[in-house]
Short mmCIF file of C-alpha atoms in Angstrom, two decimals:
data_model
loop_
_atom_site.label_atom_id
_atom_site.label_comp_id
_atom_site.label_asym_id
_atom_site.label_seq_id
_atom_site.Cartn_x
_atom_site.Cartn_y
_atom_site.Cartn_z
CA UNK A 1474 -88.76 10.69 32.22
CA UNK A 1475 -92.24 9.72 31.08
CA UNK A 1476 -92.82 13.23 29.69
CA UNK A 1477 -89.48 13.07 27.85
CA UNK A 1478 -90.34 9.69 26.35
CA UNK A 1479 -93.80 10.92 25.33
CA UNK A 1480 -92.24 13.97 23.67
CA UNK A 1481 -89.74 11.87 21.75
CA UNK A 1482 -92.43 9.38 20.70
CA UNK A 1483 -94.61 12.26 19.49
CA UNK A 1484 -91.82 13.21 17.04
CA UNK A 1485 -90.30 9.87 15.97
CA UNK A 1486 -88.03 11.42 13.33
CA UNK A 1487 -86.09 13.47 15.88
CA UNK A 1488 -82.89 12.08 17.36
CA UNK A 1489 -82.44 14.63 20.15
CA UNK A 1490 -84.64 16.44 22.62
CA UNK A 1491 -83.69 19.10 25.14
CA UNK A 1492 -85.02 21.41 27.79
CA UNK A 1493 -85.97 24.89 26.59
CA UNK A 1494 -87.01 27.34 29.27
CA UNK A 1495 -88.51 29.77 26.75
CA UNK A 1496 -91.72 27.83 26.28
CA UNK A 1497 -94.74 26.53 28.15
CA UNK A 1498 -97.19 23.77 27.30
CA UNK A 1499 -96.31 20.60 25.43
CA UNK A 1500 -93.16 19.41 23.74
CA UNK A 1501 -92.70 20.77 20.21
CA UNK A 1502 -90.13 20.49 17.46
CA UNK A 1503 -87.77 22.68 15.45
CA UNK A 1504 -86.58 21.43 12.09
CA UNK A 1505 -82.82 21.14 11.58
CA UNK A 1506 -82.70 24.39 9.62
CA UNK A 1507 -84.95 26.27 12.03
CA UNK A 1508 -82.95 25.11 15.08
CA UNK A 1509 -79.61 26.26 13.64
CA UNK A 1510 -80.95 29.60 12.40
CA UNK A 1511 -82.75 30.34 15.69
CA UNK A 1512 -79.63 29.43 17.65
CA UNK A 1513 -77.38 31.77 15.69
CA UNK A 1514 -79.72 34.61 14.77
CA UNK A 1515 -82.45 34.78 17.44
CA UNK A 1516 -81.27 33.38 20.76
CA UNK A 1517 -78.71 30.65 21.45
CA UNK A 1518 -80.42 27.60 22.91
CA UNK A 1519 -78.22 24.69 21.82
CA UNK A 1520 -75.96 25.22 24.82
CA UNK A 1521 -77.36 22.83 27.40
CA UNK A 1522 -75.24 20.03 28.79
CA UNK A 1523 -75.96 16.32 28.39
CA UNK A 1524 -78.06 16.28 31.56
CA UNK A 1525 -80.61 18.46 29.80
CA UNK A 1526 -80.86 16.32 26.67
CA UNK A 1527 -82.57 13.12 25.63
CA UNK A 1528 -80.98 11.15 22.79
CA UNK A 1529 -81.94 8.14 20.77
CA UNK A 1530 -79.04 5.73 21.09
CA UNK A 1531 -79.10 4.94 17.38
CA UNK A 1532 -78.85 8.66 16.56
CA UNK A 1533 -76.07 9.20 19.13
CA UNK A 1534 -74.12 6.30 17.60
CA UNK A 1535 -74.73 7.51 14.04
CA UNK A 1536 -73.12 10.89 14.74
CA UNK A 1537 -70.24 9.26 16.64
CA UNK A 1538 -71.02 10.57 20.13
CA UNK A 1539 -69.45 13.50 21.92
CA UNK A 1540 -66.21 15.12 20.83
CA UNK A 1541 -63.39 15.11 23.36
CA UNK A 1542 -61.21 18.00 22.23
CA UNK A 1543 -63.08 21.09 23.50
CA UNK A 1544 -63.06 20.50 27.25
CA UNK A 1545 -66.10 22.14 28.82
CA UNK A 1546 -67.35 23.23 25.38
CA UNK A 1547 -67.80 19.66 24.06
CA UNK A 1548 -71.52 19.88 24.87
CA UNK A 1549 -72.05 22.91 22.67
CA UNK A 1550 -70.23 21.40 19.69
CA UNK A 1551 -72.22 18.20 20.10
CA UNK A 1552 -75.57 20.04 20.23
CA UNK A 1553 -74.76 21.97 17.05
CA UNK A 1554 -73.71 18.74 15.37
CA UNK A 1555 -76.89 16.97 16.50
CA UNK A 1556 -79.04 19.84 15.21
CA UNK A 1557 -77.34 19.59 11.81
CA UNK A 1558 -78.45 15.97 11.47
CA UNK A 1559 -81.80 15.85 13.27
CA UNK A 1560 -84.86 17.86 14.11
CA UNK A 1561 -84.81 18.95 17.76
CA UNK A 1562 -87.62 18.26 20.23
CA UNK A 1563 -87.94 20.99 22.84
CA UNK A 1564 -89.34 20.23 26.28
CA UNK A 1565 -91.03 23.09 28.14
CA UNK A 1566 -90.22 21.58 31.53
CA UNK A 1567 -87.03 21.11 33.48
CA UNK A 1568 -85.99 17.53 34.03
CA UNK A 1569 -82.48 17.96 35.40
CA UNK A 1570 -80.59 19.93 38.02
CA UNK A 1571 -76.91 20.78 37.93
CA UNK A 1572 -74.80 19.71 40.86
CA UNK A 1573 -72.60 22.65 41.77
CA UNK A 1574 -69.16 21.92 43.22
CA UNK A 1575 -65.80 23.69 43.14
CA UNK A 1576 -64.12 21.28 40.71
CA UNK A 1577 -66.78 21.26 37.97
CA UNK A 1578 -65.70 22.14 34.44
CA UNK A 1579 -67.87 25.26 34.33
CA UNK A 1580 -65.61 26.92 36.94
CA UNK A 1581 -62.53 26.60 34.69
CA UNK A 1582 -62.80 30.01 33.05
CA UNK A 1583 -59.48 29.64 31.24
CA UNK A 1584 -60.56 26.44 29.44
CA UNK A 1585 -63.83 28.08 28.43
CA UNK A 1586 -61.89 31.09 27.18
CA UNK A 1587 -60.24 29.31 24.28
CA UNK A 1588 -62.46 26.22 23.87
CA UNK A 1589 -65.61 28.31 23.35
CA UNK A 1590 -63.86 30.00 20.46
CA UNK A 1591 -62.34 26.81 19.04
CA UNK A 1592 -65.48 24.67 19.01
CA UNK A 1593 -67.42 27.19 16.92
CA UNK A 1594 -64.45 27.99 14.69
CA UNK A 1595 -64.15 24.27 13.91
CA UNK A 1596 -67.91 23.72 13.67
CA UNK A 1597 -68.22 26.38 10.96
CA UNK A 1598 -65.80 24.34 8.83
CA UNK A 1599 -66.73 20.78 9.81
CA UNK A 1600 -70.52 20.78 10.18
CA UNK A 1601 -73.12 21.03 7.39
CA UNK A 1602 -74.84 24.17 8.67
CA UNK A 1603 -77.83 25.27 6.58
CA UNK A 1604 -76.32 28.75 6.31
CA UNK A 1605 -75.20 30.89 3.41
CA UNK A 1606 -71.54 31.88 3.14
CA UNK A 1607 -72.51 35.39 4.26
CA UNK A 1608 -74.27 33.99 7.34
CA UNK A 1609 -71.31 31.75 8.17
CA UNK A 1610 -68.95 34.71 7.89
CA UNK A 1611 -71.18 36.76 10.21
CA UNK A 1612 -71.25 33.94 12.79
CA UNK A 1613 -67.48 33.47 12.46
CA UNK A 1614 -66.79 37.19 12.91
CA UNK A 1615 -69.14 37.31 15.90
CA UNK A 1616 -67.22 34.38 17.40
CA UNK A 1617 -63.96 36.27 16.88
CA UNK A 1618 -65.42 39.37 18.54
CA UNK A 1619 -66.70 37.39 21.53
CA UNK A 1620 -63.30 35.71 21.94
CA UNK A 1621 -61.42 39.00 21.67
CA UNK A 1622 -63.64 40.72 24.25
CA UNK A 1623 -63.47 37.72 26.60
CA UNK A 1624 -59.68 37.61 26.18
CA UNK A 1625 -59.35 41.29 27.11
CA UNK A 1626 -61.71 40.82 30.08
CA UNK A 1627 -59.75 37.75 31.22
CA UNK A 1628 -56.48 39.70 31.01
CA UNK A 1629 -57.96 42.64 32.90
CA UNK A 1630 -59.31 40.46 35.72
CA UNK A 1631 -56.50 37.91 36.07
CA UNK A 1632 -53.51 39.92 34.81
CA UNK A 1633 -52.24 36.56 33.54
CA UNK A 1634 -50.38 37.51 30.36
CA UNK A 1635 -48.91 34.02 30.01
CA UNK A 1636 -52.35 32.35 29.81
CA UNK A 1637 -53.61 34.99 27.39
CA UNK A 1638 -50.64 34.30 25.11
CA UNK A 1639 -51.27 30.55 25.42
CA UNK A 1640 -54.94 31.03 24.51
CA UNK A 1641 -53.99 33.09 21.45
CA UNK A 1642 -51.53 30.39 20.41
CA UNK A 1643 -53.99 27.52 21.00
CA UNK A 1644 -56.62 29.23 18.86
CA UNK A 1645 -54.25 30.57 16.18
CA UNK A 1646 -55.94 33.93 16.69
CA UNK A 1647 -54.25 36.36 14.31
CA UNK A 1648 -54.03 40.12 13.87
CA UNK A 1649 -56.48 39.76 10.97
CA UNK A 1650 -58.90 38.02 13.38
CA UNK A 1651 -58.57 41.01 15.73
CA UNK A 1652 -59.49 43.35 12.87
CA UNK A 1653 -62.53 41.18 11.98
CA UNK A 1654 -63.51 41.15 15.65
CA UNK A 1655 -63.27 44.89 16.10
CA UNK A 1656 -65.16 45.75 12.92
CA UNK A 1657 -67.81 43.02 13.15
CA UNK A 1658 -71.22 44.65 12.93
#
């Protein structure tokens, strides 16, 4: 906790800090723009749950806390939202451990199936990403492709046609979205 506090105090303008396993040494910072662009175009890193983040309460309150409509994907929407409004401190050390149990949200593959698609679909419309329209379209089409592939994989493994239909309905995934998914480059 002391290292987390020191890292946040070193960068007083940042509202959020999180663990990043890709680095060694001392805490460092990504600007809002750099964090979003790295996440989408280099390697996703804004995917850690709340146990792997440190937040200033005033910042947390100013962005109205966590959403509650994306089930297990709420964390990812929140992290993208936080990175749109604050620089991000990255800690090169682990300060949390997940407790694994059978009833945890991460084992609910069906909820992840459609919520992972929905949170990013909504985020591209709702959040002030520092991206061009072309970049947003690319991210949106990539999201469609990932959903389509995951949907097919889910159907192949579970053979649950009813849940696949429900997921398509919940996401309003259309034939045009399928075309964008298939031809996304």
